[in-house]
Every structure is written in structure tokens, then in C-alpha cells.
Coordinates of C-alpha atoms in Angstrom, one line a residue:
M10 CA -35.8 12.3 -18.8
K11 CA -39.2 11.4 -17.4
I12 CA -40.1 11.8 -13.8
E13 CA -43.0 10.4 -11.7
G14 CA -46.2 11.3 -13.4
G15 CA -44.7 10.9 -16.9
Q16 CA -43.6 14.5 -17.2
S17 CA -40.7 14.9 -19.7
L18 CA -38.0 17.4 -18.9
R19 CA -34.7 18.3 -20.6
I20 CA -32.1 18.2 -17.8
V21 CA -28.4 19.0 -18.2
A22 CA -25.9 18.3 -15.4
M23 CA -22.7 20.3 -14.8
I24 CA -20.0 18.7 -12.6
L25 CA -17.7 21.1 -10.8
A26 CA -14.4 19.3 -11.2
G27 CA -11.8 21.9 -11.9
G28 CA -10.2 22.9 -8.7
R29 CA -7.1 22.2 -6.6
V30 CA -7.1 23.1 -2.9
G31 CA -3.9 23.6 -0.8
E32 CA -5.4 21.5 2.0
L33 CA -4.9 18.4 -0.1
S34 CA -1.2 19.1 -0.4
V35 CA 0.8 16.8 -2.6
L36 CA -2.2 14.8 -3.7
T37 CA -3.5 17.6 -5.9
M38 CA -0.3 19.0 -7.2
Q39 CA -0.6 17.1 -10.4
R40 CA -4.4 16.5 -10.7
P41 CA -7.7 18.1 -9.8
K42 CA -9.3 17.0 -6.6
A43 CA -12.1 15.2 -8.4
A44 CA -9.5 12.9 -10.0
L45 CA -8.1 11.7 -6.6
P46 CA -8.0 7.9 -6.3
F47 CA -10.5 6.5 -3.8
A48 CA -11.2 3.1 -2.4
G49 CA -8.4 1.4 -4.4
Y50 CA -9.3 1.8 -8.0
F51 CA -12.0 4.4 -8.1
R52 CA -11.7 8.1 -8.5
I53 CA -13.8 10.5 -6.5
I54 CA -15.7 11.8 -9.6
D55 CA -17.0 8.3 -10.1
F56 CA -19.6 8.9 -7.4
A57 CA -21.1 11.9 -9.2
L58 CA -21.0 10.2 -12.6
S59 CA -22.7 7.0 -11.2
N60 CA -25.4 9.0 -9.5
L61 CA -26.2 10.8 -12.7
M62 CA -26.2 7.5 -14.6
R63 CA -28.8 6.0 -12.2
A64 CA -31.0 9.1 -12.4
G65 CA -31.1 8.9 -16.2
I66 CA -29.5 12.3 -16.7
T67 CA -27.5 11.7 -19.9
R68 CA -26.1 15.1 -20.9
V69 CA -23.2 15.9 -18.6
G70 CA -20.7 18.7 -18.8
I71 CA -17.5 18.5 -16.6
L72 CA -16.1 21.9 -15.7
S73 CA -12.3 21.6 -15.2
Q74 CA -9.4 23.9 -15.6
Y75 CA -6.6 22.7 -13.3
R76 CA -4.3 20.1 -14.8
P77 CA -7.2 18.2 -16.4
A78 CA -5.2 15.4 -18.1
S79 CA -5.9 12.7 -15.6
L80 CA -9.6 13.6 -15.6
I81 CA -9.8 13.6 -19.4
E82 CA -8.1 10.2 -19.5
H83 CA -10.4 8.8 -16.8
V84 CA -13.8 10.0 -18.1
G85 CA -12.8 9.3 -21.8
T86 CA -16.0 9.1 -23.8
G87 CA -18.1 8.4 -20.8
E88 CA -18.8 4.9 -21.9
S89 CA -18.1 3.4 -18.4
W90 CA -21.3 5.3 -17.2
D91 CA -23.4 4.7 -20.3
F92 CA -23.0 8.3 -21.6
V93 CA -22.4 7.2 -25.2
G94 CA -25.2 7.1 -27.8
L95 CA -28.1 9.2 -29.0
D96 CA -28.7 12.2 -26.7
R97 CA -25.9 11.0 -24.4
T98 CA -22.6 12.7 -23.7
A99 CA -20.0 13.4 -21.0
K100 CA -17.8 16.2 -22.1
I101 CA -14.9 18.0 -20.4
L102 CA -15.5 21.8 -20.7
P103 CA -12.3 23.6 -20.0
P104 CA -11.9 27.4 -20.1
F105 CA -11.7 29.0 -23.5
W106 CA -11.0 32.2 -25.2
G107 CA -13.2 33.8 -27.9
G108 CA -16.6 35.3 -28.2
E109 CA -18.4 37.3 -25.6
A110 CA -17.4 34.9 -22.8
G111 CA -14.0 33.5 -22.5
D112 CA -11.4 33.5 -19.7
W113 CA -10.3 31.4 -16.8
Y114 CA -13.2 30.4 -14.6
Q115 CA -13.6 33.0 -11.9
G116 CA -15.9 30.8 -9.8
N117 CA -18.3 27.9 -10.1
A118 CA -21.3 30.0 -11.3
D119 CA -19.0 31.8 -13.8
A120 CA -18.0 28.4 -15.1
V121 CA -21.6 27.5 -15.8
D122 CA -22.3 30.9 -17.3
Q123 CA -19.3 30.6 -19.7
N124 CA -20.6 27.2 -20.9
W125 CA -24.3 28.2 -21.3
N126 CA -24.3 27.0 -24.9
F127 CA -24.0 23.4 -23.5
L128 CA -27.5 24.0 -22.0
A129 CA -28.9 26.1 -24.8
D130 CA -28.0 23.6 -27.5
V131 CA -30.7 21.2 -26.1
E132 CA -33.0 23.9 -24.7
A133 CA -32.6 22.5 -21.2
D134 CA -35.5 23.1 -18.8
L135 CA -33.4 22.4 -15.7
V136 CA -29.7 22.5 -14.9
L137 CA -28.3 20.3 -12.1
V138 CA -24.9 21.6 -10.8
I139 CA -23.0 19.2 -8.6
S140 CA -19.6 18.9 -7.1
G141 CA -17.2 16.2 -8.4
D142 CA -15.4 15.7 -5.1
H143 CA -18.1 14.3 -2.7
I144 CA -18.7 10.7 -1.6
Y145 CA -22.4 9.8 -1.5
R146 CA -25.1 7.9 -3.2
T147 CA -28.4 9.5 -4.2
D148 CA -31.2 9.5 -6.7
Y149 CA -31.4 13.0 -8.2
R150 CA -35.0 12.2 -9.4
E151 CA -36.1 12.7 -5.7
L152 CA -34.4 16.2 -5.8
I153 CA -36.0 17.0 -9.1
E154 CA -39.5 16.0 -7.9
A155 CA -39.1 18.1 -4.7
H156 CA -38.0 21.0 -6.7
L157 CA -41.0 20.8 -9.0
D158 CA -43.5 20.2 -6.2
S159 CA -42.2 23.2 -4.3
G160 CA -42.6 25.5 -7.3
A161 CA -39.0 26.8 -6.7
D162 CA -36.8 28.5 -9.1
F163 CA -33.6 27.2 -7.4
T164 CA -33.1 24.3 -5.0
V165 CA -30.1 23.6 -2.9
A166 CA -29.4 20.2 -1.3
V167 CA -28.6 20.5 2.4
K168 CA -27.8 18.2 5.3
K169 CA -28.0 18.6 9.0
M170 CA -24.5 18.6 10.4
A171 CA -22.4 20.3 13.0
Y172 CA -20.6 23.6 12.1
D173 CA -17.6 23.3 9.8
P174 CA -16.0 26.4 8.3
H175 CA -15.8 24.7 4.9
Y176 CA -19.6 24.8 4.4
G177 CA -22.3 27.3 3.6
Y178 CA -25.4 27.2 5.9
A179 CA -29.1 27.7 5.1
T180 CA -32.0 28.5 7.4
L181 CA -35.3 26.8 6.3
D182 CA -38.9 27.5 7.2
S183 CA -41.5 24.8 7.9
A184 CA -42.0 24.2 4.2
N185 CA -38.2 23.9 3.6
R186 CA -38.1 27.2 1.8
V187 CA -34.7 28.8 2.3
V188 CA -35.1 32.1 4.2
S189 CA -31.4 32.9 4.7
Y190 CA -28.1 31.6 3.5
V191 CA -24.5 32.4 4.5
E192 CA -21.5 31.0 2.8
K193 CA -18.8 29.8 5.2
P194 CA -19.9 31.9 8.2
D195 CA -17.7 32.6 11.2
A196 CA -20.4 30.9 13.3
P197 CA -23.4 28.9 11.9
R198 CA -26.8 30.4 11.8
D199 CA -28.4 27.0 11.3
D200 CA -27.3 23.4 11.1
H201 CA -28.4 22.8 7.5
A202 CA -25.1 22.7 5.5
S203 CA -25.0 23.1 1.7
L204 CA -23.8 20.0 -0.2
T205 CA -23.0 22.0 -3.3
I206 CA -25.8 20.3 -5.2
Y207 CA -28.0 22.9 -7.0
L208 CA -31.0 22.5 -9.3
A209 CA -32.2 25.6 -11.2
N210 CA -34.8 26.5 -13.7
T211 CA -32.6 27.6 -16.6
K212 CA -34.8 30.6 -17.4
A213 CA -34.5 31.9 -13.8
L214 CA -30.7 31.3 -13.7
R215 CA -30.2 32.9 -17.1
E216 CA -32.1 36.0 -15.7
V217 CA -29.6 36.1 -12.8
F218 CA -26.6 35.9 -15.1
D219 CA -28.1 38.6 -17.3
S220 CA -28.9 41.0 -14.4
E221 CA -26.9 44.1 -13.9
P222 CA -24.8 42.5 -11.1
G223 CA -24.2 39.5 -13.3
R224 CA -23.0 41.6 -16.2
R225 CA -20.7 43.4 -13.8
G226 CA -19.1 40.1 -12.8
E227 CA -20.5 40.2 -9.3
L228 CA -22.2 36.8 -9.4
L229 CA -19.3 34.4 -9.8
E230 CA -20.0 31.9 -7.0
F231 CA -23.2 30.1 -6.3
G232 CA -22.9 30.0 -2.5
K233 CA -21.4 33.4 -1.9
D234 CA -23.2 35.4 -4.7
V235 CA -26.0 33.6 -6.6
I236 CA -28.0 32.1 -3.7
P237 CA -28.1 35.4 -1.6
Y238 CA -29.1 37.3 -4.8
M239 CA -31.8 34.8 -5.7
L240 CA -33.2 34.8 -2.1
E241 CA -34.3 38.5 -2.6
R242 CA -36.0 37.8 -6.0
H243 CA -36.8 34.1 -6.4
H244 CA -38.2 31.1 -4.6
V245 CA -35.2 29.1 -3.2
H246 CA -36.0 25.7 -1.8
G247 CA -34.0 23.4 0.5
W248 CA -33.9 19.7 -0.2
V249 CA -32.8 17.9 3.0
Y250 CA -30.5 14.9 2.2
P251 CA -30.7 12.2 5.0
D252 CA -28.0 9.7 4.1
Y253 CA -24.2 9.4 4.2
W254 CA -22.2 12.1 2.6
A255 CA -18.5 13.0 2.8
Y256 CA -16.4 15.9 1.6
T257 CA -12.8 15.2 0.6
R258 CA -11.5 18.8 0.7
T259 CA -8.7 18.2 3.3
I260 CA -6.3 15.4 4.1
P261 CA -8.1 14.5 7.3
M262 CA -11.5 14.4 5.4
Y263 CA -10.0 12.2 2.7
Y264 CA -8.5 9.9 5.2
E265 CA -11.6 9.7 7.3
A266 CA -13.7 8.8 4.3
H267 CA -11.5 5.8 3.7
Q268 CA -11.9 4.8 7.3
D269 CA -15.7 5.0 6.8
L270 CA -15.2 2.7 3.8
L271 CA -13.4 0.2 6.0
R272 CA -16.1 0.5 8.7
G273 CA -18.8 -0.4 6.1
R274 CA -20.5 3.1 6.0
I275 CA -19.6 3.3 2.3
D276 CA -20.8 0.2 0.3
L277 CA -19.5 0.5 -3.2
D278 CA -21.3 -2.6 -4.5
A279 CA -24.7 -1.6 -3.0
W280 CA -24.2 1.9 -4.3
G281 CA -23.5 0.7 -7.8
V282 CA -20.5 2.9 -8.3
R283 CA -18.8 2.5 -11.6
T284 CA -15.3 3.5 -12.8
N285 CA -13.2 3.4 -15.9
L286 CA -11.4 0.1 -15.5
Q287 CA -9.2 0.7 -18.5
D288 CA -7.9 4.0 -17.1
T289 CA -7.0 2.6 -13.7
L290 CA -5.4 -0.5 -15.4
V291 CA -7.6 -2.8 -13.3
A292 CA -8.7 -4.8 -16.3
S293 CA -5.1 -5.9 -17.0
Q294 CA -4.1 -6.7 -13.4
P295 CA -3.9 -10.3 -12.1
P296 CA -5.7 -11.3 -8.9
A297 CA -4.1 -10.2 -5.7
R298 CA -1.5 -12.7 -4.3
F299 CA -1.0 -13.4 -0.6
G300 CA 2.2 -15.0 0.6
A301 CA 2.4 -17.7 3.3
Q302 CA 3.4 -15.2 6.0
A303 CA 0.9 -12.5 4.9
E304 CA -1.5 -11.1 7.5
I305 CA -4.5 -9.0 6.4
N306 CA -7.0 -7.5 8.9
G307 CA -9.9 -5.1 8.2
S308 CA -8.4 -3.9 4.9
L309 CA -9.3 -3.4 1.2
V310 CA -6.8 -5.0 -1.1
S311 CA -7.1 -4.4 -4.9
T312 CA -6.3 -6.6 -7.8
G313 CA -2.6 -6.9 -8.7
C314 CA -1.4 -6.5 -5.1
E315 CA 1.3 -8.8 -3.7
I316 CA 1.3 -9.1 0.0
E317 CA 4.0 -10.9 1.9
G318 CA 3.8 -8.8 5.1
T319 CA 1.1 -7.4 7.4
V320 CA -1.7 -5.0 6.3
I321 CA -4.1 -3.7 9.0
R322 CA -7.0 -1.2 8.5
S323 CA -5.6 0.0 5.2
V324 CA -6.6 0.6 1.6
L325 CA -4.3 -0.6 -1.2
S326 CA -4.8 0.3 -4.8
P327 CA -3.9 -2.0 -7.7
G328 CA -0.3 -3.1 -8.0
V329 CA 0.8 -2.3 -4.4
R330 CA 3.5 -4.7 -3.1
I331 CA 4.2 -5.3 0.6
E332 CA 7.3 -7.3 1.1
R333 CA 8.2 -9.8 3.8
G334 CA 8.3 -8.4 7.3
A335 CA 6.8 -5.1 6.2
R336 CA 3.9 -3.7 8.2
V337 CA 1.2 -1.3 7.0
V338 CA -1.3 0.1 9.5
D339 CA -4.1 2.7 9.0
S340 CA -2.7 3.8 5.7
I341 CA -3.8 4.5 2.1
L342 CA -1.3 3.3 -0.6
C343 CA -2.1 4.3 -4.2
H344 CA -1.2 2.4 -7.4
N345 CA 2.1 0.6 -7.6
T346 CA 3.5 1.7 -4.2
V347 CA 6.2 -0.7 -2.9
V348 CA 6.9 -1.2 0.8
E349 CA 10.1 -3.0 1.0
E350 CA 11.3 -5.7 3.5
G351 CA 11.0 -4.8 7.2
A352 CA 9.5 -1.3 6.7
T353 CA 6.7 0.0 8.9
V354 CA 4.1 2.4 7.5
C355 CA 1.5 3.9 9.8
R356 CA -1.1 6.6 9.2
T357 CA 0.5 7.4 5.8
I358 CA -1.0 8.3 2.4
S359 CA 1.3 7.5 -0.5
D360 CA 0.5 8.6 -4.0
K361 CA 1.2 6.5 -7.1
H362 CA 4.6 4.8 -7.8
V363 CA 6.1 5.4 -4.4
V364 CA 8.9 3.2 -3.0
I365 CA 9.5 3.0 0.7
G366 CA 12.9 1.4 1.4
P367 CA 13.7 -1.6 3.7
G368 CA 13.8 -0.9 7.4
T369 CA 12.2 2.5 7.1
R370 CA 9.5 3.8 9.4
C371 CA 6.9 6.2 8.2
G372 CA 4.5 7.8 10.7
A373 CA 3.3 6.3 14.0
E374 CA 0.3 4.3 15.0
D375 CA -0.8 6.8 17.7
A376 CA 0.1 9.9 15.6
G377 CA -2.4 12.7 15.2
A378 CA -0.9 14.0 11.9
I379 CA -0.9 12.0 8.7
T380 CA 2.4 11.4 6.7
L381 CA 2.2 12.2 3.0
I382 CA 4.4 11.0 0.2
G383 CA 3.9 12.5 -3.3
K384 CA 3.8 10.7 -6.6
H385 CA 7.1 8.9 -7.6
G386 CA 8.5 9.6 -4.1
R387 CA 11.5 7.5 -3.1
I388 CA 12.3 6.8 0.5
G389 CA 15.6 5.2 1.2
R390 CA 16.8 2.4 3.5
D391 CA 16.5 2.7 7.3
C392 CA 14.9 6.2 7.2
T393 CA 12.5 7.7 9.8
L394 CA 9.7 9.9 8.7
E395 CA 7.9 11.3 11.7
D396 CA 4.2 11.8 11.7
G397 CA 3.0 14.8 9.7
I398 CA 6.0 14.8 7.3
T399 CA 5.3 15.6 3.6
V400 CA 7.5 14.4 0.8
L401 CA 6.9 16.3 -2.5
P402 CA 6.2 14.5 -5.8
G403 CA 9.4 13.1 -7.2
G404 CA 11.2 13.7 -3.9
A405 CA 13.9 11.5 -2.6
V406 CA 15.0 10.8 1.0
E407 CA 18.5 9.4 1.2
D408 CA 19.3 6.3 3.2
G409 CA 19.4 6.6 7.0
R410 CA 17.9 10.0 7.1
T411 CA 15.5 11.1 9.9
M412 CA 12.9 13.7 9.0
E413 CA 11.3 15.4 12.1
R414 CA 8.3 17.7 12.2
P415 CA 9.2 21.3 12.8
S416 CA 8.8 22.2 16.5

């Protein structure tokens, strides 16, 4: 790609998309977190792929090892993001066995190291490593220009935010050089949190992996291992990102990102986010249909939905059906969920192909905890699921049952 000034660089992107975290509970039992549905018919990895597309970075490796089938189906050939053609590719890179490297990925840096041939094949000058489970819009060309202008060997994108134990934190000097970095500290040293967006000179990163600690398997994670190691030997720069960014590592984070969508903080049209419409079956869905008694307020309703009841501050994926007298409030209902007549669903996340029986109540409008129903869950007639209840994928709740939270 060419950047400002006409300089031509060979840049390869690696998307970290392989993990499952327990905090996402039933939503990632059958898929990696990057493949989670978002905003109706998108998947979270769409944000990373769309950002790369806009920046003109056309060689993309997707590092995945946990149940990658849904991710493979969704990315396909990469055509939806213009990654098909000469010098264009979007390739899933699972763990492999054979040669000097080969094993399950032991960390995000190890995953890049094991797939170094993907960079070496095109003699990449820079490698951009990004997470596949973040919600944001950016132009990576700004990051690349800041990296080159600083003369750094490694640049980490950071954002000023309050302390959260899920993040690593960097301290920057007046020139935005990183002078210290701690991954997930007990208490923050600074308020610049890492966004898991890294840009490295391939020569410098290769030297790190080939170092004595690298050969001993001690440099497996970028945040915990590689950045502290490089701080002692290389120039590490901090690129401060000023705009909206959301992490979807936990159920509350995933839920809050959807609320930000409904509040207008996430503008999918303005951001130019693309998805694979064939994978999500959007292309074959009819327009949404609203019955005479339907009431919709502050919600996102996808194609193929049929609404006869009430939907308030909720996000509905394609094919969701809300029957007469049913009420859905502050909820996220994934593809082909059915809420039958007279049911009430509040602060609930349902995965795909869930049926909630007539007269049933899930969650409560003033509840602190979110109710979760796994894929293909079946909730019977006149049931009560208190706030915070989790139904496993394929689970069934018999008619009339009340499920209470453990005291």
C-alpha cells in the first residue's frame, strides 16, 4: 500500500480471532468471540475487516483455533470486503502440526510467530496485529504514518480510559513514547489502556521471536511478554486513539455496546461496516413485517422479522418473530428467535433459534443481571426465568417452571 508522501510499503494484517472467554458464557460455547452476532446481522469481526478494507491493507491472516466453523463460513473468500483478486487475500490460519513450528497457539504473539511464513511470503515491511472482537472505526493509515514518523520499531494503540482489569496500561512521555507498560495491573499506573492494536517492523519483531527468551517460549503474549521485552531494547511508540471503541469480552460489555448502538454512538452506515450477507441469510430474507397492533420504540429490527407485539430499546436479528401480546424490552434477540403470545422478555440475550413459550416471563426491566438463553434453547409455556438465569445451548425448560437465581 501507499501512504502519504507516496511511500510504498508491504503490510500484512493478522487478526486475533481464535479465542473463547468464559465471561461470554453460552454465547461462545459454539463459536469464537469474533464470530458473535452484533447489531442484527453483523458479526463482531466485521469491524476489523471493514477497517482493513478502507485502509487498503489487502493481505489478511485470521488467527483462529477455537471452533472456527462459523468464522470460516462467514469470512469465506473475503469477497464481501474486497479481499479477492491479485495481491488480495483473507485467509483463516488455524494451528497446525509439522515443521519447526506447530502446536496449539500458546498466546497471541505465538500465533503470529507460528504463521510467520504468511508475512515472509510477501517480504512484509510491517505487520499490523489487531483484535477481532472490538467495536470501532478507524483508518489504520493514520497509525502507520504515526509509527513511521516516530521512528519506532513497535507501536501500540492506546486510549485514555478509566481503570479496568481487562486492559493493559501504558505510560507515555511527552513525545508519546512508551516508557512503561503493565498488562492487566492490580491498579493502573496510567490511564492509557491498550486497544490490542499493534504495528511492528517485521525485522524487529523477528529479532524478538529469535531471541533467547523467544526460543525458550517465554514471549508468547504481546501485552504480557513482548511489549515489556521490547521496551528494554527497542523504541516503542504509543498512538492515542480518540474516538469510540468498545470491547465485547463480557456479557455486560456486549450488552452495553448494543445500547450504545441504539443511542447512536455506533453508526454502522457512516462507519461503512460490511458483512457477508449470504452467510447471515440477509439476502434471502423478506422485508420486516409489522402487524396492526405492533409497537416499536427505540429499537433495531432486521429484515425478515415479524412483529405483532411490543419491542422497546431492543436489537432483533433477521427472522425474529414477536407474537401478539408479547413484550420485548432492553433485549438482544439473535436470528430466528420466537417470542410467543403474551410472553415478556426483559434484559435478555437469546442466541439463535430460541423459542420462548406463551405467557412466559424472562428477566425483569429493573434487573441488574442479564438473562441468557443459549442457541436452540426452548422455554415452555407460563415459565418464569428470573434475572441472571442462564439456559445452556439446546436446553429446555418445561411448562410452568420457575427458575430462580441462587441465593
